[in-house]
Amino acid sequence: MADLDRYRRRRDLDRSPEPSGDDDRPPPGDDPIFVIQQHDASTLHFDLRLEVDGVLVSWAVPKGPSTDPAERRLALRTEDHPLDSADFEGTIPADEYGGGTVLVWDRGPYRHLKGGADEVAAAIAAGHLEVALDGSKITGGYALIRTGSDGDQERWLLVKMDDDGADARRNPVSTEPESVRSGRTLDEVAEDGDDQ
Ligand code: MN
C-alpha cells in the first residue's frame, strides 16, 4: 500500500515544488489525517487524501465534497501521495504533471467508522470505506464506494452520511473558497508564486 513509485515517476521533482516524500517523518499525531486540496489543473478539481499506512491515499473529486446526503460525487482514485504533501500549497509549473495552483481547502483528523485505523487499507481494497472527517469546513461521516474502473482508473462515489454534519443548504465548495492553511484564495496563491 505504501507505494510512492507512481507519484515519483510522474513528476520531475527537481522542477516541481511538490514534496518528494523523501523525508520519512513520523505521523503528526495519533489520529490519521485527511486533507482536501483544491487543484486548478487542466480542470479544476478537489483532491481528497487520507493518511493510510504512511502515505496519503488519494481521489480526485471533480465537484468536490457535498454536505448533502442526496448528492453522489464522482471520485477518481489517483496515485498515493507522500504525507508531507498534505501541507503543500503553491503552483506546479504548467508543463509538469498536475501543473496548476494547489491550496489546502480543508484538513483535520479522521476516524474509521467501521473498524480500527489499521483496517482502513483493507476497507479501501474491498471498495467500501466509511470515515468521519473532522475538518474546518467538512465534518461527519462520508462513505466512499468503488463502482468500477476504466483500465487502471478506479471510479468511486463520495457520499455524505446523514448525521450532524449533513446540511443540504450548505455549499462550502463555492461559498468557502479560502485556504484553511493561509486564508488565501487560488488566485492569491497563484499570484504569490512560491509555497509559503
Ligand atoms: Mn489533483
Short mmCIF file of C-alpha atoms and ligand atoms in Angstrom, two decimals:
data_model
loop_
_atom_site.label_atom_id
_atom_site.label_comp_id
_atom_site.label_asym_id
_atom_site.label_seq_id
_atom_site.Cartn_x
_atom_site.Cartn_y
_atom_site.Cartn_z
CA MET A 1 0.00 0.00 0.00
CA ALA A 2 2.77 2.44 0.90
CA ASP A 3 3.99 2.84 -2.65
CA LEU A 4 5.14 6.23 -3.89
CA ASP A 5 6.73 4.93 -7.12
CA ARG A 6 3.86 6.16 -9.29
CA TYR A 7 3.99 9.58 -7.58
CA ARG A 8 7.72 9.93 -8.23
CA ARG A 9 7.62 8.51 -11.77
CA ARG A 10 5.08 11.08 -12.89
CA ARG A 11 6.95 14.10 -11.64
CA ASP A 12 10.25 15.88 -12.25
CA LEU A 13 10.74 16.79 -8.59
CA ASP A 14 13.71 19.00 -9.43
CA ARG A 15 11.31 21.22 -11.35
CA SER A 16 8.06 20.84 -9.41
CA PRO A 17 7.77 22.47 -5.96
CA GLU A 18 5.85 19.44 -4.66
CA PRO A 19 7.41 17.43 -1.80
CA SER A 20 9.50 14.40 -2.77
CA GLY A 21 8.33 12.25 0.13
CA ASP A 22 11.99 11.54 0.92
CA ASP A 23 11.99 12.82 4.48
CA ASP A 24 10.38 9.98 6.35
CA ARG A 25 8.62 11.95 9.04
CA PRO A 26 6.62 10.19 11.69
CA PRO A 27 2.88 10.86 11.51
CA PRO A 28 1.95 14.24 13.04
CA GLY A 29 -0.17 12.79 15.84
CA ASP A 30 -2.14 9.81 16.99
CA ASP A 31 -5.06 10.37 14.67
CA PRO A 32 -4.57 9.84 10.96
CA ILE A 33 -5.21 13.00 8.95
CA PHE A 34 -7.22 13.87 5.88
CA VAL A 35 -6.70 16.80 3.56
CA ILE A 36 -8.78 18.19 0.71
CA GLN A 37 -6.71 20.26 -1.73
CA GLN A 38 -8.27 22.41 -4.40
CA HIS A 39 -6.26 21.98 -7.58
CA ASP A 40 -6.59 24.31 -10.55
CA ALA A 41 -5.08 21.89 -13.09
CA SER A 42 -6.31 21.34 -16.65
CA THR A 43 -9.70 21.02 -14.98
CA LEU A 44 -10.44 22.48 -11.55
CA HIS A 45 -10.99 19.68 -9.01
CA PHE A 46 -10.57 18.74 -5.39
CA ASP A 47 -8.12 16.07 -4.19
CA LEU A 48 -9.28 14.11 -1.15
CA ARG A 49 -6.38 12.40 0.61
CA LEU A 50 -6.48 10.08 3.63
CA GLU A 51 -3.43 9.07 5.66
CA VAL A 52 -3.22 5.28 5.46
CA ASP A 53 -0.13 3.28 6.48
CA GLY A 54 2.30 6.17 5.99
CA VAL A 55 1.03 7.58 2.69
CA LEU A 56 -1.90 9.70 1.53
CA VAL A 57 -4.36 7.53 -0.40
CA SER A 58 -5.94 9.91 -2.91
CA TRP A 59 -9.02 10.54 -5.01
CA ALA A 60 -9.71 13.40 -7.42
CA VAL A 61 -13.24 14.68 -6.85
CA PRO A 62 -14.23 16.89 -9.83
CA LYS A 63 -17.07 18.70 -8.00
CA GLY A 64 -15.61 18.48 -4.50
CA PRO A 65 -17.33 17.12 -1.41
CA SER A 66 -21.03 17.80 -0.81
CA THR A 67 -22.68 18.25 2.58
CA ASP A 68 -25.97 16.96 1.13
CA PRO A 69 -26.55 13.21 1.64
CA ALA A 70 -28.66 13.17 -1.52
CA GLU A 71 -25.64 14.12 -3.67
CA ARG A 72 -23.24 11.50 -5.01
CA ARG A 73 -19.93 12.90 -6.09
CA LEU A 74 -17.67 11.09 -8.54
CA ALA A 75 -14.23 10.37 -7.04
CA LEU A 76 -11.43 9.02 -9.25
CA ARG A 77 -8.68 7.16 -7.41
CA THR A 78 -5.27 8.67 -8.10
CA GLU A 79 -1.76 7.75 -7.05
CA ASP A 80 -0.76 7.70 -3.38
CA HIS A 81 0.96 10.90 -2.25
CA PRO A 82 3.68 11.38 0.40
CA LEU A 83 2.47 12.51 3.82
CA ASP A 84 4.27 15.85 3.60
CA SER A 85 2.28 16.80 0.51
CA ALA A 86 -0.72 17.36 2.82
CA ASP A 87 0.71 20.81 3.61
CA PHE A 88 1.55 21.67 0.02
CA GLU A 89 0.19 24.94 -1.28
CA GLY A 90 1.68 26.59 -4.34
CA THR A 91 1.91 26.38 -8.09
CA ILE A 92 3.16 23.36 -10.04
CA PRO A 93 4.74 24.52 -13.34
CA ALA A 94 2.32 24.32 -16.27
CA ASP A 95 4.40 21.79 -18.19
CA GLU A 96 4.73 19.41 -15.22
CA TYR A 97 2.35 16.60 -14.24
CA GLY A 98 -0.61 18.16 -12.42
CA GLY A 99 0.51 21.65 -13.45
CA GLY A 100 -1.54 24.38 -11.77
CA THR A 101 -2.18 26.00 -8.41
CA VAL A 102 -2.95 23.98 -5.27
CA LEU A 103 -4.43 25.20 -1.98
CA VAL A 104 -5.24 23.42 1.26
CA TRP A 105 -9.03 23.70 1.21
CA ASP A 106 -9.71 21.66 4.36
CA ARG A 107 -7.87 19.32 6.69
CA GLY A 108 -8.05 17.64 10.06
CA PRO A 109 -8.06 14.23 11.71
CA TYR A 110 -10.32 11.44 10.54
CA ARG A 111 -11.69 8.27 12.10
CA HIS A 112 -12.59 4.93 10.53
CA LEU A 113 -16.26 4.25 11.32
CA LYS A 114 -16.24 0.50 10.58
CA GLY A 115 -13.11 -0.62 12.37
CA GLY A 116 -9.71 0.48 13.55
CA ALA A 117 -7.22 2.74 11.78
CA ASP A 118 -5.32 -0.43 10.86
CA GLU A 119 -8.35 -1.69 8.89
CA VAL A 120 -8.67 1.30 6.52
CA ALA A 121 -6.39 -0.22 3.86
CA ALA A 122 -8.46 -3.42 3.80
CA ALA A 123 -11.70 -1.42 3.51
CA ILE A 124 -10.25 0.53 0.55
CA ALA A 125 -9.13 -2.73 -1.08
CA ALA A 126 -12.67 -4.06 -0.59
CA GLY A 127 -14.12 -0.93 -2.22
CA HIS A 128 -16.21 0.42 0.68
CA LEU A 129 -14.94 2.82 3.32
CA GLU A 130 -16.82 4.91 5.89
CA VAL A 131 -14.92 7.65 7.72
CA ALA A 132 -15.73 10.62 9.94
CA LEU A 133 -13.87 13.77 8.88
CA ASP A 134 -13.14 16.44 11.48
CA GLY A 135 -12.24 19.42 9.34
CA SER A 136 -12.96 23.13 9.46
CA LYS A 137 -15.47 23.06 6.60
CA ILE A 138 -16.30 19.38 6.28
CA THR A 139 -17.42 17.33 9.29
CA GLY A 140 -19.04 13.99 9.96
CA GLY A 141 -19.39 10.76 8.08
CA TYR A 142 -18.59 10.16 4.42
CA ALA A 143 -18.87 6.91 2.51
CA LEU A 144 -16.51 6.08 -0.34
CA ILE A 145 -17.84 3.36 -2.60
CA ARG A 146 -15.99 1.87 -5.55
CA THR A 147 -18.29 1.47 -8.55
CA GLY A 148 -15.92 0.19 -11.21
CA SER A 149 -12.86 1.05 -13.22
CA ASP A 150 -11.73 2.22 -16.64
CA GLY A 151 -8.45 0.45 -17.24
CA ASP A 152 -6.38 1.13 -14.13
CA GLN A 153 -8.52 4.14 -13.15
CA GLU A 154 -10.84 3.21 -10.27
CA ARG A 155 -14.16 5.06 -10.15
CA TRP A 156 -15.66 5.71 -6.73
CA LEU A 157 -18.55 7.74 -5.31
CA LEU A 158 -18.18 10.08 -2.34
CA VAL A 159 -21.44 10.42 -0.41
CA LYS A 160 -22.21 12.41 2.75
CA MET A 161 -23.72 10.27 5.50
CA ASP A 162 -26.87 11.57 7.22
CA ASP A 163 -25.60 12.96 10.53
CA ASP A 164 -24.99 16.27 12.32
CA GLY A 165 -22.54 17.33 9.60
CA ALA A 166 -25.15 16.92 6.88
CA ASP A 167 -26.76 20.10 5.55
CA ALA A 168 -28.37 20.23 2.12
CA ARG A 169 -28.35 24.06 2.17
CA ARG A 170 -24.61 24.46 2.57
CA ASN A 171 -22.34 24.50 -0.44
CA PRO A 172 -18.88 25.09 1.06
CA VAL A 173 -17.10 24.26 -2.20
CA SER A 174 -18.37 27.55 -3.63
CA THR A 175 -19.07 29.67 -0.53
CA GLU A 176 -15.84 28.90 1.42
CA PRO A 177 -13.04 29.02 -1.16
CA GLU A 178 -10.18 30.19 1.08
CA SER A 179 -7.29 28.02 2.20
CA VAL A 180 -7.57 26.78 5.80
CA ARG A 181 -3.79 26.98 5.93
CA SER A 182 -3.15 30.53 4.73
CA GLY A 183 -6.56 32.18 4.23
CA ARG A 184 -5.64 32.77 0.59
CA THR A 185 -7.76 32.17 -2.49
CA LEU A 186 -6.49 30.22 -5.50
CA ASP A 187 -5.83 33.50 -7.33
CA GLU A 188 -3.79 34.80 -4.39
CA VAL A 189 -1.73 31.62 -4.16
CA ALA A 190 -1.14 31.82 -7.92
CA GLU A 191 -0.01 35.46 -7.61
CA ASP A 192 2.24 34.84 -4.60
CA GLY A 193 4.07 32.19 -6.56
CA ASP A 194 6.07 30.03 -4.18
CA ASP A 195 4.76 27.94 -1.36
CA GLN A 196 4.90 29.84 1.94
MN MN B 1 -5.11 16.98 -8.42
#
